[in-house]
Amino acid sequence: MTPLDKPLKREVRIGEHAYSLTIDPDGLKLVPKGKRKGLELRWTDLVSGDAALATALQASLETP
């Protein structure tokens, strides 16, 4: 497999909205296209199985 040693950026469409997804060695970041702030998730938090994290992630992804 190819190691993830530098950021990988892709555009993702969710419904009618475009997002910028950045995956790097520390984790991932999902940001609405054209914005600077978004959802960040570290790999260590993801693999720890923290239930509170999963709840917070789900709440943050819901559209207002």
mmCIF file with all atom_site columns, C-alpha atoms in Angstrom:
data_model
loop_
_atom_site.group_PDB
_atom_site.id
_atom_site.type_symbol
_atom_site.label_atom_id
_atom_site.label_alt_id
_atom_site.label_comp_id
_atom_site.label_asym_id
_atom_site.label_entity_id
_atom_site.label_seq_id
_atom_site.pdbx_PDB_ins_code
_atom_site.Cartn_x
_atom_site.Cartn_y
_atom_site.Cartn_z
_atom_site.occupancy
_atom_site.B_iso_or_equiv
_atom_site.pdbx_formal_charge
_atom_site.auth_seq_id
_atom_site.auth_comp_id
_atom_site.auth_asym_id
_atom_site.auth_atom_id
_atom_site.pdbx_PDB_model_num
ATOM 1  C CA . MET A 1 1  ? 0.000   0.000  0.000  1.00 0.00 ? 1  MET A CA 1
ATOM 2  C CA . THR A 1 2  ? 0.981   3.599  -0.524 1.00 0.00 ? 2  THR A CA 1
ATOM 3  C CA . PRO A 1 3  ? 1.740   5.432  2.739  1.00 0.00 ? 3  PRO A CA 1
ATOM 4  C CA . LEU A 1 4  ? -0.201  8.616  3.448  1.00 0.00 ? 4  LEU A CA 1
ATOM 5  C CA . ASP A 1 5  ? 2.683   11.048 3.919  1.00 0.00 ? 5  ASP A CA 1
ATOM 6  C CA . LYS A 1 6  ? 1.165   14.261 2.550  1.00 0.00 ? 6  LYS A CA 1
ATOM 7  C CA . PRO A 1 7  ? -2.364  15.753 2.395  1.00 0.00 ? 7  PRO A CA 1
ATOM 8  C CA . LEU A 1 8  ? -4.797  14.357 -0.150 1.00 0.00 ? 8  LEU A CA 1
ATOM 9  C CA . LYS A 1 9  ? -7.612  16.728 -1.179 1.00 0.00 ? 9  LYS A CA 1
ATOM 10 C CA . ARG A 1 10 ? -10.842 15.814 -2.940 1.00 0.00 ? 10 ARG A CA 1
ATOM 11 C CA . GLU A 1 11 ? -14.215 17.429 -3.595 1.00 0.00 ? 11 GLU A CA 1
ATOM 12 C CA . VAL A 1 12 ? -17.219 15.530 -2.259 1.00 0.00 ? 12 VAL A CA 1
ATOM 13 C CA . ARG A 1 13 ? -20.853 16.251 -3.120 1.00 0.00 ? 13 ARG A CA 1
ATOM 14 C CA . ILE A 1 14 ? -23.376 15.464 -0.390 1.00 0.00 ? 14 ILE A CA 1
ATOM 15 C CA . GLY A 1 15 ? -26.857 16.118 -1.675 1.00 0.00 ? 15 GLY A CA 1
ATOM 16 C CA . GLU A 1 16 ? -26.714 19.493 -3.409 1.00 0.00 ? 16 GLU A CA 1
ATOM 17 C CA . HIS A 1 17 ? -23.747 20.788 -1.378 1.00 0.00 ? 17 HIS A CA 1
ATOM 18 C CA . ALA A 1 18 ? -20.047 20.596 -2.288 1.00 0.00 ? 18 ALA A CA 1
ATOM 19 C CA . TYR A 1 19 ? -17.430 19.927 0.381  1.00 0.00 ? 19 TYR A CA 1
ATOM 20 C CA . SER A 1 20 ? -13.653 19.823 0.422  1.00 0.00 ? 20 SER A CA 1
ATOM 21 C CA . LEU A 1 21 ? -12.239 16.668 2.050  1.00 0.00 ? 21 LEU A CA 1
ATOM 22 C CA . THR A 1 22 ? -8.606  16.681 3.154  1.00 0.00 ? 22 THR A CA 1
ATOM 23 C CA . ILE A 1 23 ? -7.037  13.460 4.381  1.00 0.00 ? 23 ILE A CA 1
ATOM 24 C CA . ASP A 1 24 ? -3.580  13.674 5.946  1.00 0.00 ? 24 ASP A CA 1
ATOM 25 C CA . PRO A 1 25 ? -1.419  11.593 8.317  1.00 0.00 ? 25 PRO A CA 1
ATOM 26 C CA . ASP A 1 26 ? -3.070  13.224 11.376 1.00 0.00 ? 26 ASP A CA 1
ATOM 27 C CA . GLY A 1 27 ? -6.727  12.762 10.369 1.00 0.00 ? 27 GLY A CA 1
ATOM 28 C CA . LEU A 1 28 ? -9.378  14.176 8.078  1.00 0.00 ? 28 LEU A CA 1
ATOM 29 C CA . LYS A 1 29 ? -11.106 17.511 7.594  1.00 0.00 ? 29 LYS A CA 1
ATOM 30 C CA . LEU A 1 30 ? -14.455 18.106 5.890  1.00 0.00 ? 30 LEU A CA 1
ATOM 31 C CA . VAL A 1 31 ? -15.228 21.737 5.022  1.00 0.00 ? 31 VAL A CA 1
ATOM 32 C CA . PRO A 1 32 ? -18.069 23.282 3.002  1.00 0.00 ? 32 PRO A CA 1
ATOM 33 C CA . LYS A 1 33 ? -16.651 24.420 -0.348 1.00 0.00 ? 33 LYS A CA 1
ATOM 34 C CA . GLY A 1 34 ? -15.420 28.022 -0.124 1.00 0.00 ? 34 GLY A CA 1
ATOM 35 C CA . LYS A 1 35 ? -15.250 28.048 3.690  1.00 0.00 ? 35 LYS A CA 1
ATOM 36 C CA . ARG A 1 36 ? -12.335 27.681 6.106  1.00 0.00 ? 36 ARG A CA 1
ATOM 37 C CA . LYS A 1 37 ? -13.963 26.070 9.128  1.00 0.00 ? 37 LYS A CA 1
ATOM 38 C CA . GLY A 1 38 ? -15.405 22.609 9.183  1.00 0.00 ? 38 GLY A CA 1
ATOM 39 C CA . LEU A 1 39 ? -15.307 19.228 10.848 1.00 0.00 ? 39 LEU A CA 1
ATOM 40 C CA . GLU A 1 40 ? -11.917 17.816 11.891 1.00 0.00 ? 40 GLU A CA 1
ATOM 41 C CA . LEU A 1 41 ? -11.424 14.256 13.079 1.00 0.00 ? 41 LEU A CA 1
ATOM 42 C CA . ARG A 1 42 ? -8.104  12.817 14.236 1.00 0.00 ? 42 ARG A CA 1
ATOM 43 C CA . TRP A 1 43 ? -7.307  9.184  13.438 1.00 0.00 ? 43 TRP A CA 1
ATOM 44 C CA . THR A 1 44 ? -6.597  8.438  17.122 1.00 0.00 ? 44 THR A CA 1
ATOM 45 C CA . ASP A 1 45 ? -10.076 9.678  18.062 1.00 0.00 ? 45 ASP A CA 1
ATOM 46 C CA . LEU A 1 46 ? -11.665 7.615  15.317 1.00 0.00 ? 46 LEU A CA 1
ATOM 47 C CA . VAL A 1 47 ? -10.034 4.313  16.274 1.00 0.00 ? 47 VAL A CA 1
ATOM 48 C CA . SER A 1 48 ? -10.496 4.785  20.034 1.00 0.00 ? 48 SER A CA 1
ATOM 49 C CA . GLY A 1 49 ? -14.205 3.924  19.696 1.00 0.00 ? 49 GLY A CA 1
ATOM 50 C CA . ASP A 1 50 ? -15.281 6.862  21.838 1.00 0.00 ? 50 ASP A CA 1
ATOM 51 C CA . ALA A 1 51 ? -19.109 6.859  21.849 1.00 0.00 ? 51 ALA A CA 1
ATOM 52 C CA . ALA A 1 52 ? -19.292 10.557 22.721 1.00 0.00 ? 52 ALA A CA 1
ATOM 53 C CA . LEU A 1 53 ? -17.202 11.347 19.667 1.00 0.00 ? 53 LEU A CA 1
ATOM 54 C CA . ALA A 1 54 ? -19.550 9.409  17.408 1.00 0.00 ? 54 ALA A CA 1
ATOM 55 C CA . THR A 1 55 ? -22.538 11.300 18.836 1.00 0.00 ? 55 THR A CA 1
ATOM 56 C CA . ALA A 1 56 ? -20.821 14.669 18.373 1.00 0.00 ? 56 ALA A CA 1
ATOM 57 C CA . LEU A 1 57 ? -19.844 13.748 14.824 1.00 0.00 ? 57 LEU A CA 1
ATOM 58 C CA . GLN A 1 58 ? -23.397 12.786 13.911 1.00 0.00 ? 58 GLN A CA 1
ATOM 59 C CA . ALA A 1 59 ? -24.819 15.992 15.418 1.00 0.00 ? 59 ALA A CA 1
ATOM 60 C CA . SER A 1 60 ? -22.303 18.161 13.576 1.00 0.00 ? 60 SER A CA 1
ATOM 61 C CA . LEU A 1 61 ? -23.159 16.577 10.205 1.00 0.00 ? 61 LEU A CA 1
ATOM 62 C CA . GLU A 1 62 ? -26.878 17.250 10.433 1.00 0.00 ? 62 GLU A CA 1
ATOM 63 C CA . THR A 1 63 ? -27.967 20.135 8.215  1.00 0.00 ? 63 THR A CA 1
ATOM 64 C CA . PRO A 1 64 ? -29.728 23.006 10.007 1.00 0.00 ? 64 PRO A CA 1
#
